[in-house]
Structure formats: structure tokens, C-alpha cells
Coordinates of C-alpha atoms and ligand atoms in Angstrom, one line a residue:
M177 CA 0.1 -0.1 -0.1
T178 CA 1.1 3.5 -0.5
S179 CA 2.0 5.6 2.2
I180 CA -1.0 8.6 2.8
L181 CA 2.9 10.8 2.9
N182 CA 2.7 10.3 -0.8
K183 CA -0.9 12.3 -1.1
L184 CA 0.4 15.4 0.4
A185 CA 2.3 18.3 -0.3
F186 CA 4.8 19.9 2.3
H187 CA 5.8 23.7 2.5
N188 CA 6.5 24.4 6.0
S189 CA 6.8 27.8 5.5
F190 CA 6.9 29.0 9.1
S191 CA 10.2 26.3 9.9
S192 CA 11.9 28.4 7.2
L193 CA 11.9 31.6 9.5
D194 CA 15.0 32.6 12.1
D195 CA 14.9 30.4 14.7
V196 CA 13.6 33.2 17.5
F197 CA 10.0 32.5 16.3
F198 CA 9.6 28.7 17.4
S199 CA 12.0 26.0 19.4
W200 CA 12.1 22.8 17.3
V201 CA 10.2 20.3 19.7
K202 CA 9.9 16.2 19.2
P203 CA 6.2 15.5 19.7
Q204 CA 5.9 13.1 22.8
G205 CA 3.3 10.4 22.0
L206 CA 0.6 9.0 24.7
W207 CA 0.3 5.7 25.9
G208 CA -2.7 3.6 24.5
V209 CA -3.5 6.2 21.9
R210 CA -6.2 5.5 19.5
L211 CA -8.1 6.9 16.7
A212 CA -11.5 8.3 19.0
H213 CA -12.7 10.2 15.7
A214 CA -12.1 11.5 12.1
N215 CA -13.5 14.2 10.1
P216 CA -13.5 13.7 6.6
E217 CA -14.4 17.1 5.3
A218 CA -11.5 18.6 7.5
A219 CA -9.4 15.4 5.9
Q220 CA -10.6 16.5 2.4
L221 CA -8.6 19.6 2.5
I222 CA -5.4 18.5 2.7
G223 CA -6.3 15.4 0.2
L224 CA -7.3 12.6 2.5
S225 CA -10.2 10.0 2.1
Q226 CA -11.8 8.3 4.7
Q227 CA -10.1 5.3 4.4
D228 CA -6.8 7.0 4.8
L229 CA -8.0 7.8 8.0
E230 CA -8.4 4.8 9.1
T231 CA -4.8 3.3 8.5
D232 CA -2.6 2.7 11.0
E233 CA -0.2 5.0 9.4
F234 CA -2.6 8.3 9.9
L235 CA -3.1 7.0 13.4
Q236 CA 0.8 7.0 14.1
I237 CA 1.9 10.3 12.3
F238 CA -0.9 12.6 13.0
S239 CA -0.7 11.4 16.8
G240 CA 2.6 12.2 16.9
N241 CA 4.3 8.9 17.6
Q242 CA 6.0 8.6 14.0
V243 CA 7.8 11.9 12.9
P244 CA 8.6 11.5 9.1
A245 CA 11.0 13.4 7.1
A246 CA 8.6 15.6 6.0
F247 CA 7.2 17.5 8.7
A248 CA 9.0 19.8 10.6
P249 CA 7.4 20.2 14.5
L250 CA 7.9 23.1 16.1
A251 CA 6.7 25.1 19.3
M252 CA 5.4 28.5 18.1
A253 CA 6.9 31.7 20.2
Y254 CA 4.4 34.3 20.9
S255 CA 3.5 36.5 24.6
G256 CA 0.1 38.3 25.0
H257 CA -2.3 40.0 27.3
Q258 CA -3.8 37.8 29.5
F259 CA -7.4 39.6 31.1
G260 CA -5.9 42.7 30.3
V261 CA -2.5 42.3 31.8
Y262 CA 0.7 41.6 29.6
N263 CA 2.1 38.0 30.2
P264 CA 5.8 37.9 28.3
Q265 CA 5.9 34.1 28.3
L266 CA 3.2 32.4 26.7
G267 CA 4.1 30.3 23.7
D268 CA 3.1 26.5 22.8
G269 CA 2.7 24.8 25.9
R270 CA 1.3 22.2 24.6
G271 CA 0.8 22.4 20.5
L272 CA 2.9 21.8 18.0
L273 CA 3.1 22.8 14.1
L274 CA 3.5 19.2 12.9
A275 CA 3.4 20.9 9.3
E276 CA 2.0 22.6 6.8
A277 CA 0.4 20.2 3.8
R278 CA -1.8 20.7 0.8
P279 CA -3.0 17.8 -1.2
A280 CA 0.3 16.6 -3.7
N281 CA -2.1 17.2 -7.1
S282 CA -3.1 21.1 -5.2
E283 CA -3.3 23.9 -8.0
S284 CA -0.4 26.6 -7.8
A285 CA -2.9 29.1 -5.9
A286 CA -3.7 26.1 -3.1
P287 CA -3.4 27.0 0.6
F288 CA -1.2 24.9 2.4
W289 CA -2.8 24.0 5.9
D290 CA -0.8 24.2 9.6
I291 CA -1.3 20.9 10.9
H292 CA -1.4 21.0 13.9
L293 CA -1.4 18.7 17.4
K294 CA -2.7 20.1 20.9
G295 CA -1.3 18.0 23.7
A296 CA 1.7 16.4 22.5
G297 CA 4.1 16.6 25.7
R298 CA 6.3 19.5 27.0
T299 CA 8.0 22.2 25.0
P300 CA 10.5 25.2 26.1
Y301 CA 7.2 27.4 26.5
S302 CA 5.3 24.9 29.0
R303 CA 6.5 26.8 31.8
F304 CA 4.9 24.8 34.5
G305 CA 2.2 23.0 32.1
D306 CA 2.3 19.2 31.6
G307 CA 2.0 19.8 27.8
R308 CA -1.0 17.8 27.8
A309 CA -4.8 18.0 27.0
V310 CA -7.6 16.3 28.5
L311 CA -10.0 14.4 26.5
R312 CA -13.3 16.7 27.9
S313 CA -11.3 19.9 26.0
S314 CA -10.2 18.2 23.0
I315 CA -13.7 17.3 22.8
R316 CA -14.9 20.4 23.4
E317 CA -12.3 21.8 20.4
Y318 CA -13.2 19.4 18.2
L319 CA -16.8 20.2 18.8
G320 CA -16.5 23.3 18.8
S321 CA -14.7 24.5 16.0
E322 CA -16.5 22.5 13.7
A323 CA -19.8 23.8 14.7
L324 CA -18.7 26.9 13.9
F325 CA -17.4 26.3 10.8
H326 CA -20.8 25.2 9.6
L327 CA -22.8 27.7 10.9
G328 CA -20.8 30.2 8.5
V329 CA -18.4 31.3 11.0
P330 CA -14.8 31.5 10.5
S331 CA -13.0 29.1 12.2
T332 CA -9.9 26.7 12.5
R333 CA -10.5 22.9 11.9
A334 CA -10.8 19.7 13.8
L335 CA -9.1 16.6 11.8
A336 CA -8.7 14.5 14.3
L337 CA -9.0 13.4 18.2
F338 CA -7.1 10.6 19.1
A339 CA -7.7 9.0 22.7
S340 CA -5.4 7.5 25.3
K341 CA -4.5 5.9 28.3
E342 CA -2.5 8.3 29.7
P343 CA -3.0 9.6 33.2
V344 CA -3.0 13.6 33.1
Q345 CA -3.8 15.0 36.2
R346 CA -5.9 18.2 36.8
E347 CA -8.6 18.8 39.6
T348 CA -8.8 14.7 39.3
E349 CA -7.5 12.1 37.7
E350 CA -8.1 12.4 33.9
T351 CA -6.9 11.1 30.8
G352 CA -4.5 12.7 28.0
A353 CA -6.2 13.3 24.2
L354 CA -4.5 15.1 21.5
L355 CA -6.8 17.1 18.9
V356 CA -4.9 17.3 15.5
R357 CA -6.3 20.9 14.5
M358 CA -5.9 22.9 10.8
S359 CA -5.4 26.3 10.0
Q360 CA -3.9 28.5 7.2
S361 CA -2.0 30.1 10.3
H362 CA -1.5 30.3 13.9
V363 CA 0.2 33.2 13.6
R364 CA -1.9 35.1 16.5
F365 CA -1.9 39.1 18.0
G366 CA 0.4 38.0 20.8
S367 CA 2.9 36.5 18.2
F368 CA 3.8 40.6 17.0
E369 CA 3.9 41.3 20.9
F370 CA 6.4 38.6 21.6
F371 CA 8.8 40.6 19.5
H372 CA 7.8 44.0 20.2
Y373 CA 8.0 44.2 23.7
T374 CA 11.2 41.7 23.4
R375 CA 12.4 45.2 21.2
Q376 CA 12.9 43.2 17.8
P377 CA 11.3 45.4 15.6
E378 CA 13.3 43.3 12.4
K379 CA 11.7 40.7 14.2
V380 CA 8.3 42.7 14.2
K381 CA 8.7 43.1 10.4
Q382 CA 9.7 39.6 9.2
L383 CA 6.5 38.6 11.1
A384 CA 4.3 40.9 9.0
D385 CA 6.2 40.0 6.2
Y386 CA 5.0 36.4 6.2
V387 CA 2.0 36.9 7.2
I388 CA 1.0 39.7 4.4
D389 CA 3.1 37.7 1.8
K390 CA 1.3 34.9 2.8
H391 CA -2.7 36.1 3.1
H392 CA -2.2 39.3 1.6
P393 CA 0.0 39.0 -1.9
D394 CA -2.3 42.0 -3.0
L395 CA -0.6 44.7 -0.3
P396 CA 2.2 46.7 -2.5
D397 CA 6.2 45.8 -1.7
D398 CA 6.8 48.9 0.4
D399 CA 6.3 50.3 3.6
S400 CA 2.8 50.9 3.1
R401 CA 1.3 47.8 3.3
Y402 CA 1.7 47.8 6.8
P403 CA -1.3 50.3 7.8
L404 CA -3.3 48.4 5.1
F405 CA -2.2 45.4 7.0
L406 CA -3.5 46.3 10.0
Q407 CA -6.4 47.7 8.1
R408 CA -7.6 43.9 7.3
V409 CA -7.2 42.8 10.5
V410 CA -9.2 45.1 12.1
L411 CA -11.8 44.2 9.4
A412 CA -11.8 40.7 9.9
T413 CA -11.6 41.3 13.7
A414 CA -14.7 43.1 13.2
E415 CA -16.7 40.7 11.2
L416 CA -15.4 37.7 13.1
I417 CA -16.8 39.3 16.2
A418 CA -20.2 40.4 14.9
H419 CA -21.1 36.9 13.6
W420 CA -20.4 35.6 17.0
Q421 CA -22.5 37.9 18.6
T422 CA -25.5 37.0 15.9
I423 CA -25.2 33.6 16.7
G424 CA -24.8 34.1 20.3
F425 CA -21.5 32.9 21.0
T426 CA -18.9 33.6 23.8
H427 CA -15.2 32.9 23.1
G428 CA -14.5 32.8 27.1
V429 CA -11.2 34.1 26.5
M430 CA -10.4 36.6 24.4
N431 CA -6.9 36.9 25.3
T432 CA -4.4 37.9 22.5
D433 CA -2.6 35.3 22.2
N434 CA -6.5 33.2 21.2
M435 CA -6.6 36.0 18.9
S436 CA -5.8 35.0 15.1
I437 CA -4.3 37.4 12.5
I438 CA -6.3 35.9 9.7
G439 CA -10.0 36.3 12.2
E440 CA -10.6 32.8 12.7
T441 CA -12.2 31.7 15.7
F442 CA -9.2 30.1 17.5
D443 CA -8.0 28.3 20.5
Y444 CA -11.9 27.0 22.1
G445 CA -11.8 26.7 26.1
P446 CA -14.3 27.4 28.1
Y447 CA -16.5 28.8 25.5
G448 CA -20.4 28.7 25.4
F449 CA -23.1 29.4 23.4
L450 CA -26.1 31.3 24.3
D451 CA -28.9 29.3 26.1
D452 CA -31.4 32.0 27.8
Y453 CA -30.6 35.7 25.9
I454 CA -28.7 37.2 28.8
P455 CA -26.5 40.0 27.4
N456 CA -24.0 39.9 30.2
F457 CA -23.7 36.2 30.2
V458 CA -20.4 34.4 30.9
C459 CA -19.0 31.0 30.2
N460 CA -15.6 30.9 31.9
H461 CA -16.0 30.5 35.5
S462 CA -12.1 32.0 36.5
D463 CA -13.6 35.5 35.0
H464 CA -14.7 36.6 37.7
Q465 CA -15.2 40.5 36.8
G466 CA -16.8 39.3 33.6
R467 CA -14.2 40.6 31.2
Y468 CA -15.3 38.5 28.1
A469 CA -18.7 38.2 28.6
Y470 CA -21.3 37.7 25.9
D471 CA -21.8 41.9 25.3
Q472 CA -17.9 43.1 26.5
Q473 CA -16.7 40.7 23.0
P474 CA -17.3 43.9 20.9
G475 CA -15.4 45.9 23.0
I476 CA -12.5 43.6 23.8
G477 CA -12.2 42.9 20.2
L478 CA -10.6 46.7 19.9
W479 CA -9.2 46.4 23.0
N480 CA -7.0 43.6 21.5
L481 CA -6.5 45.1 18.2
N482 CA -5.2 48.3 20.4
A483 CA -2.9 45.4 21.9
L484 CA -2.1 44.4 18.3
A485 CA -1.3 47.7 17.1
H486 CA 1.4 48.4 19.6
G487 CA 3.2 45.3 18.8
L488 CA 3.2 46.7 15.1
S489 CA 3.7 50.6 16.2
T490 CA 7.8 50.3 15.2
L491 CA 5.9 49.7 11.2
I492 CA 3.2 52.1 11.2
D493 CA 2.8 55.7 12.3
T494 CA 0.9 56.6 14.9
D495 CA -2.4 58.6 12.8
D496 CA -2.2 55.4 10.4
I497 CA -2.4 53.4 13.3
K498 CA -5.1 55.4 14.2
H499 CA -7.4 55.6 11.5
A500 CA -7.0 51.7 11.0
L501 CA -8.9 51.3 14.7
S502 CA -11.7 53.8 13.9
L503 CA -12.8 51.5 11.1
Y504 CA -13.6 49.1 13.7
E505 CA -16.7 50.4 15.1
P506 CA -18.9 50.8 12.3
H507 CA -17.5 47.4 10.6
I508 CA -18.4 46.1 13.1
R509 CA -22.2 47.9 13.7
D510 CA -22.6 47.1 9.9
C511 CA -22.0 43.7 9.6
F512 CA -24.1 43.4 12.9
A513 CA -26.5 45.1 11.5
T514 CA -26.4 43.2 7.9
K515 CA -26.6 40.0 10.0
T516 CA -29.4 41.5 12.0
R517 CA -31.8 42.4 9.4
A518 CA -31.2 38.8 7.8
K519 CA -32.5 37.2 11.1
L520 CA -35.3 39.1 11.0
G521 CA -36.3 38.2 7.5
L522 CA -35.9 42.2 6.2
T523 CA -34.5 42.6 2.7
T524 CA -34.1 46.2 2.7
E525 CA -33.1 48.9 4.6
E526 CA -34.8 51.2 6.9
E527 CA -33.1 53.6 9.4
D528 CA -35.0 52.1 12.7
D529 CA -34.3 48.7 11.4
V530 CA -32.2 49.1 14.8
V531 CA -35.2 50.5 16.7
L532 CA -37.0 47.0 16.1
A533 CA -34.1 44.9 16.2
T534 CA -33.2 46.5 20.1
G535 CA -37.1 45.9 20.8
W536 CA -37.1 42.1 19.9
L537 CA -33.7 41.7 22.1
Q538 CA -35.4 43.6 25.1
L539 CA -38.3 41.5 24.7
L540 CA -36.5 38.1 25.2
Q541 CA -34.1 39.5 27.7
D542 CA -37.4 40.5 29.5
E543 CA -38.3 36.9 29.2
R544 CA -35.3 35.2 29.8
A545 CA -35.7 33.6 26.4
D546 CA -33.9 31.1 24.5
Y547 CA -32.3 33.3 21.7
T548 CA -31.1 30.5 18.9
R549 CA -34.9 29.5 19.9
S550 CA -36.9 32.6 19.7
Y551 CA -35.0 33.3 16.6
R552 CA -36.1 30.1 14.9
A553 CA -39.5 30.5 15.7
L554 CA -39.5 34.0 14.8
S555 CA -38.5 32.6 11.4
H556 CA -41.9 30.8 10.9
F557 CA -43.9 33.9 11.5
S558 CA -46.9 34.6 9.3
L559 CA -48.2 37.4 8.1
T560 CA -52.1 36.1 7.6
G561 CA -51.6 32.8 9.6
D562 CA -51.5 31.2 13.1
N563 CA -48.3 32.5 14.9
S564 CA -49.6 30.5 18.1
A565 CA -46.3 28.0 17.9
L566 CA -44.7 31.5 18.4
R567 CA -46.6 33.0 21.0
D568 CA -46.4 30.1 23.0
Q569 CA -42.8 30.5 23.7
F570 CA -43.3 33.9 25.1
V571 CA -44.8 34.3 28.8
D572 CA -45.5 38.3 28.5
R573 CA -47.8 37.9 25.1
D574 CA -48.8 41.5 25.5
S575 CA -45.3 42.7 24.9
L576 CA -44.6 40.3 22.1
D577 CA -48.0 41.1 20.1
Q578 CA -47.1 45.0 20.5
W579 CA -43.5 44.1 19.1
L580 CA -44.6 41.5 16.4
L581 CA -47.6 44.4 15.1
L582 CA -44.3 47.2 14.1
Y583 CA -43.1 44.3 12.9
S584 CA -45.6 43.5 10.6
K585 CA -46.0 46.7 9.6
R586 CA -42.5 47.4 9.0
L587 CA -42.6 43.4 6.8
E588 CA -45.3 44.8 4.9
R589 CA -43.7 47.7 4.0
E590 CA -41.4 45.8 2.0
G591 CA -44.2 43.3 0.2
S592 CA -42.3 40.8 2.6
V593 CA -43.5 37.4 1.8
D594 CA -44.2 34.8 4.7
E595 CA -42.3 31.6 2.3
N596 CA -39.5 34.1 0.8
R597 CA -38.7 35.1 4.7
R598 CA -39.1 32.4 5.9
S599 CA -36.0 30.5 4.1
L600 CA -33.9 34.0 4.5
M601 CA -34.3 33.6 8.0
C602 CA -34.2 29.6 8.2
A603 CA -30.8 30.2 6.8
N604 CA -29.6 32.9 9.3
N605 CA -30.9 31.2 11.9
P606 CA -29.9 27.9 13.1
K607 CA -32.2 25.5 14.6
Y608 CA -29.0 23.8 16.3
I609 CA -26.0 24.7 17.9
L610 CA -23.7 23.0 20.7
R611 CA -25.3 23.8 23.7
N612 CA -23.0 23.0 26.4
Y613 CA -25.2 20.8 27.8
L614 CA -25.5 18.3 24.6
A615 CA -21.3 18.8 24.4
Q616 CA -21.0 17.3 27.9
K617 CA -23.1 14.5 27.4
A618 CA -20.6 13.5 24.7
I619 CA -18.2 14.0 27.1
E620 CA -19.0 11.8 30.0
A621 CA -20.2 8.9 26.9
A622 CA -16.4 9.3 26.2
E623 CA -14.7 9.3 29.3
Q624 CA -17.0 6.9 31.2
D625 CA -17.6 4.3 28.3
N626 CA -14.9 4.6 25.9
D627 CA -18.0 5.5 23.2
F628 CA -17.6 8.3 21.2
S629 CA -20.7 7.8 19.6
E630 CA -22.3 10.7 21.0
V631 CA -19.6 12.9 19.8
D632 CA -19.8 11.6 15.6
R633 CA -23.7 12.4 16.1
L634 CA -23.4 15.7 17.5
L635 CA -20.8 16.4 14.5
T636 CA -23.5 15.0 12.0
L637 CA -26.5 17.1 13.3
L638 CA -24.1 20.7 13.5
K639 CA -22.9 19.9 9.8
K640 CA -26.1 20.9 9.2
P641 CA -26.9 23.8 11.6
Y642 CA -29.5 25.4 9.9
D643 CA -31.7 22.3 8.1
E644 CA -34.9 20.9 9.5
Q645 CA -33.4 17.1 10.6
P646 CA -36.5 15.8 12.2
E647 CA -34.5 12.5 13.5
F648 CA -32.4 14.8 15.6
E649 CA -35.2 16.6 17.0
A650 CA -34.6 16.2 20.4
Y651 CA -31.2 18.4 20.1
A652 CA -33.5 21.4 19.0
A653 CA -35.3 21.7 22.4
A654 CA -34.3 23.8 25.1
P655 CA -31.7 22.3 27.4
P656 CA -33.3 21.2 31.0
E657 CA -32.9 24.2 33.0
S658 CA -30.4 23.0 35.4
A659 CA -28.2 22.4 32.6
K660 CA -28.9 26.6 31.7
G661 CA -25.2 29.2 31.3
L662 CA -23.0 26.2 32.4
E663 CA -19.9 27.3 33.5
L664 CA -16.9 25.9 32.9
S665 CA -13.4 26.1 33.7
C666 CA -9.9 26.3 32.3
S667 CA -8.4 24.1 33.4
S668 CA -8.0 22.0 30.3
Ligands
LIG65 P1 -5.1 28.8 26.6 O1 -5.7 28.9 27.9 O2 -5.1 27.8 26.4 O3 -5.0 29.1 25.9 O4 -3.3 28.7 27.0 C1 -2.0 30.0 27.3 C2 -1.0 29.3 27.8 O5 -0.5 28.3 28.4 C3 -0.8 29.0 26.2 O6 1.4 29.3 26.5 C4 -0.6 27.5 26.2 O7 0.5 26.9 25.4 C5 -0.2 27.5 28.0 N1 -0.6 26.0 28.1 C6 -1.9 25.8 28.8 N2 -1.9 24.5 29.4 C7 -0.8 23.8 29.1 C8 -0.3 22.7 29.3 N3 -1.1 21.8 30.2 N4 1.2 22.3 29.3 C9 1.9 23.5 29.0 N5 1.4 24.5 28.6 C10 -0.1 24.9 28.8
LIG66 MG1 -4.1 29.9 24.0

């Protein structure tokens, strides 16, 4: 049988940078490692098939047991602001960039994908950590990243999840796991901060050129590229966070080392989707101040961009930085407004739409209504027919009826047709999201019984979050009261 390596083409671009950018690290495999789940859709991006994922070769190579010559495993150097405080010493403490690959038969413009292995042991950046990842958090990242991607939100992807028998000590003893993550870049805001604060402006420049050449090849080849690059990061970040807000996603740890330079959702820790609409929802149980609460995310995005801009201040002058950052607020507002109009089924723009949208959200907040279910129920609103299914979801029907009156008038003004609006709205208001209690059930089955069938089921269903899937109806139900708004710990 031919090696699966023959199906891949490699170009390990990050490893060709100076060695201050990373440390070479050999992955340390796990005792009793086995494939728990693999994702054929992500595999396809690098030209691997379902059969390839089931081979022993895939297990050995992608779990870090064997390092083929074409790989160049390394841990990246970075720092960053954690909860507002600068931490000069971060870096990949338990993650390795194994290689950058694409299908062997690719067209020349096809992107290379970072193959990143999380949980493969200590690195020079591990500080006091063990370099491991536990099964629970690996399952959460595996499912969360795919859920967001299929909701249409930029995200890293998940290729494979490996379980093991290796004990890993957290609050209690757990078992180690490995996650293979894919992205076109693992450069973070904090990567720039590291070289800025260690006073290596030439390295800041080298890193900026690396990212620009790879991701923004259309930018000019002179110093004007740097402010333009910052503008693009500002816009991409604004768009990403507008996306999070519209689907009710809370990242949980928006430290600058968890902010992707290409604007993807990155590093899934104690994230959470809103159940009830509680704007100041905090999913991270260690976030006592609510710094990363759901409704703080837009502001934190700008804070983080400020930190990035500071890291780039040897390349970009102050006026250009101010200008780039000034693009953030109008852009996130516009993106949010556009997405909210689609969620409300509006195809035209009126000045008062923001009042209409705010009224709806206020209603959800007053009712503590389920964010996802309410929008989905509204998608089935009829201008002429029966709306009892929607009304049944609300206690304060008078307030709902008042708002529906305004909404109906607004819909009539644009000649909205029930059927057309319903398809627009159902394509923008997911029926299925990865609620914490659903992830929790999958984790328990995996931890207790080595049973990954629930992981598989969730992945299947979350691939089509906007479709009706009658066989999965129960997964669209409101969570049991006891399982709402779970907070999760950072320890992973
Ligand atoms: P995170 O909160 O997962 O984004 O991680 C923050 C920093 O801590 C990063 O530098 C990680 O590499 C490092 N880190 C987290 N967990 C571990 C661990 N178990 N062993 C070593 N380093 C870790
Ligand atoms: Mg991180």
C-alpha cells in the first residue's frame, strides 16, 4: 500500500523563519493512543480520504508517535495580554505545528494548511504545565470548531481526535487526548507582541512580511503595506466578532494570544453558546469580572486590536494606527446590522431597523427567552396565518404582540412574502447549536464508556445547523433548567 504521505505536498514555511520564532520540539505520543474520531471533511482539504484516516499510518503520524522526514515539528513563540495583563512568557506550551500541507495534486494557488497537534507534551514554553490536553477539552474544541465553521463563522478546523490511557492530573485524574487542528495560520496577535516587547523590531517586520506575503499577496511591496495590513486585520476581527454576536457565541478567553491574525475563531477553551438571552452571560468560571462576557466581546475585540497595533508601532506611524483602529466600530456595527436584518428576514434597509431589532432583543432579555429557539420560531412567523407556536414560547404575550405589530408593519412595507422570508430566516437562524449540555453528554459517554458515538452524532447534526433534521429534533429542544448557562473552568 502506498503511504498516505504521498498524497500530501509540504511547504513548511514557518520553520524557514529565523529560529527566534520557534523551538524545534519532538512530539511525545500518548500511552495507549487510539483514534477516537476523525473528520473526513477536514481531511479532504489536504487530500486525505476516509480510508486514509482509518489507517495505522495516519494514527502513528498524526498522533505524534512517528515523525516523517517531511514534517518539521515546532512550538511557536508568542506572548500576549491575558485578562488585560501582559504576560511576556507564553508560546505553544502544549501544541506543535507538525507541518504545512496541501493535497499533492493541488493547483498552485491552493492553500497550505497548518497541521497542529495539541497535547503532545512539554515544550520550552510549557512553564509549569505538563504539555497535555485532557479528553474533555479536546472533545470540546473538536466539536466547537466544526460547529462554528458549519454555522458560517470563520474558524480553525478539526481533523482528528485521539484518546489514550495516559493519566493526566487536573483537579481530578483524567486521561490525555490529542487534537489535530487545521488552519491556514497559527500566528496570533500575541506573536507580534512578543517581538515588540522583547525589542526586536526587525523580527516584527519579518513576521509582518511573512503574514502579508502569505495571506495578503495583493498588498504593495513597500512600507505602505503595513498600515493596510493592520486595516485588514481590524476589519476581519470586527466581522468575526459581529458573527459571534449574531449566533450567540461567547469565546470565553479573548486573550491576545488567542486572537488569530487571519480573523478566525481560535483556541476553544471554556466557550459557550447562549441558552437564555442574557447579554452579560459569562461562560468562563474563572472570569470573575465578566471581562469576556458575551456583550463585552465587541469592545474587547477593539482592545485586543489596540494591543496588536501597539505591537506593530515600530512599523506603522500613530496616525495610520489611529485610522486603522477607527474602522473597527463602524464595521462591526454594519456587519451586525446586516446579519441582524437577515435574522429578522428583512431585505431592505430602514433607519429604524435598529429600534426594531433592539425591541426584539429587549423582549428576549425580559423573558429570559432562549436566544436560538426564539429566532428560529420567529422565522416561522406568518403575516396572515396562525402564530400560536411562536406566542407559546412567550409569557408576556402583550409585549410580544406589540412588537409583532411593529414587525408586521415593517414587513408589509417591504412587501415581504411569508415563504421567502422563512427561507431567508431559516438560513440565518440555526436550529441546532452546540449547547454545553449536549457537549457534556458526549464527553461523559466518551470518558465513562469510551463511547464516541455521541461525538459522531453531534458532528453529523452540527454539519447542517440550519436544516430541519427530524431525526435529531430532540437536540433542538431547550436545555433542562439545571443545564442552562453552565460555566466551565479554564483547566484543560
Ligand atoms: P490557553 O489558555 O489554552 O490559551 O493557554 C495559555 C497558555 O498556557 C499557552 O501558552 C499554552 O500553551 C499554555 N498552556 C495551557 N495548558 C498547558 C499545559 N497543560 N501545559 C503546558 N502549557 C499549557
Ligand atoms: Mg491559547
